XYZ file of C-alpha atoms in Angstrom:
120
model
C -8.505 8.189 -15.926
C -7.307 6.148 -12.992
C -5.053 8.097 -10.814
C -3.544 7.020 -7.241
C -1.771 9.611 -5.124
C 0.526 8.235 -2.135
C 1.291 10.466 0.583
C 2.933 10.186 4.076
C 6.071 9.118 3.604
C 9.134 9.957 5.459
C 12.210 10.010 7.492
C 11.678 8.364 11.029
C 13.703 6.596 13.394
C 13.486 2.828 14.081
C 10.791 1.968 16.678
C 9.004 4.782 15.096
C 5.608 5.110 13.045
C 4.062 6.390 10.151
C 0.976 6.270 8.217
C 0.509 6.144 4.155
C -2.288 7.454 2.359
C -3.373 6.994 -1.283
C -5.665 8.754 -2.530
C -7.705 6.918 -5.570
C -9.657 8.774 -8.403
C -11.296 7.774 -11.591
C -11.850 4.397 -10.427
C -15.085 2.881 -8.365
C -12.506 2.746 -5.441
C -15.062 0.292 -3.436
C -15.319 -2.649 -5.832
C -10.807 -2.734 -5.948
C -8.440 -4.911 -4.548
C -6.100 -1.969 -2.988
C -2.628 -2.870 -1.705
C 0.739 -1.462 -0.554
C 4.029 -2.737 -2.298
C 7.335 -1.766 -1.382
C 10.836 -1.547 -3.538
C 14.292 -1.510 -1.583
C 17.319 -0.139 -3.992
C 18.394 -3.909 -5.152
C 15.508 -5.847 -4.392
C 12.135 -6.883 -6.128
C 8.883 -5.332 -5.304
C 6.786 -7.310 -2.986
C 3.502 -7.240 -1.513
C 3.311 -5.511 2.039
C -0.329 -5.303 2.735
C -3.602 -5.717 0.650
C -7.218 -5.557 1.267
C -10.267 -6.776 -0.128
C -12.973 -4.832 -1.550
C -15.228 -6.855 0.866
C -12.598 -5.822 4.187
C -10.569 -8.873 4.333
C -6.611 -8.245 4.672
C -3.422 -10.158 3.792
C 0.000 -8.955 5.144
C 3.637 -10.137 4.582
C 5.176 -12.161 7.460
C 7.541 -9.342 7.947
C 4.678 -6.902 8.704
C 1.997 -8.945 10.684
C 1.417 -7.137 14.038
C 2.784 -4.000 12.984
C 1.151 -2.650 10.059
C -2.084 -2.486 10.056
C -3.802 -1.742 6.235
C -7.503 0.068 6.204
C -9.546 1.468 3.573
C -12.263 4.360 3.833
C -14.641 3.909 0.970
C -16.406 7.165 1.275
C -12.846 8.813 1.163
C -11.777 6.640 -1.757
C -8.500 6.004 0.647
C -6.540 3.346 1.668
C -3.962 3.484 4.442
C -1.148 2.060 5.870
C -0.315 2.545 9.631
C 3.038 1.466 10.223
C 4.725 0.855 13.553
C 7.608 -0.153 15.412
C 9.438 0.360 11.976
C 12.956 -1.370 11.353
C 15.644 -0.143 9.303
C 14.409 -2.940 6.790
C 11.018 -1.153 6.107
C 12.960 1.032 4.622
C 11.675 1.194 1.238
C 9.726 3.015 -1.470
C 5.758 2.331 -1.026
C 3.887 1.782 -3.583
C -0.171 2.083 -3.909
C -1.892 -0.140 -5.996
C -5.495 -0.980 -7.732
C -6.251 -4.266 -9.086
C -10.065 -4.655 -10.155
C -11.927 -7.105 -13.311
C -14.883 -6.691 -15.096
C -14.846 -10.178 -15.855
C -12.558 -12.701 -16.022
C -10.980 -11.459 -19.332
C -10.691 -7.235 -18.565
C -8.692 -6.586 -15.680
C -7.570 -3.557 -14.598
C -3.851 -2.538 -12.519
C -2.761 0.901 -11.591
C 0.023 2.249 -9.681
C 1.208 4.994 -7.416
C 4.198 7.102 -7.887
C 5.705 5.960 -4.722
C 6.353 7.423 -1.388
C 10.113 6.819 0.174
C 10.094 5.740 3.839
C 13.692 6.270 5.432
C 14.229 4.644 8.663
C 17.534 5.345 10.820
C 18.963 3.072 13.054
């Protein structure tokens, strides 16, 4: 059974970093999209970060040169290094697998959630 585990999150002040982890099991972790979401209280959940099982990356405008998303295949981990954070990061992050076997099985699993907390 597919299982992600987020970890990492926190309270930090703005201009500050932190990193996310997510731990994947029960999945081949190397042949997955993984990506970070995030959920502010009030708002949709949108797409912070993703990469590729092949390495390639995608980031929301918001994020580009300060997030940086990286994925250890022999650690079945992705990560999320997050800098010079704003008081609108603020957020709970979400880890997420999307694979297919095929273009009609596809497969989408989710975190709990970490809450990031930044003061101003």
């Amino acid at each position: 059974q597919a299982q992600l585990v987020e970890s990492g999150g926190g309270l930090v002040q703005a201009g500050g970093s932190l990193k996310l982890s997510c731990a994947a099991s029960g999945i081949i972790f190397s042949l997955y999209t993984m990506g970070w979401y995030r959920q502010a209280p009030g708002k949709q959940r949108e797409l912070v970060a993703r990469v590729l099982s092949g390495g390639s990356t995608n980031y929301v405008d918001s994020v580009k040169g300060r997030f940086t998303i990286s994925r250890d295949n022999t650690k079945n981990t992705v990560y999320l290094q997050m800098n010079n954070l704003r008081p609108e990061d603020a957020a709970v992050y979400y880890c997420n697998a999307k694979g297919a076997l095929g273009p009609l099985t596809k497969y989408d699993y989710w975190g709990q959630g970490t809450q990031v907390t930044v003061s101003s």
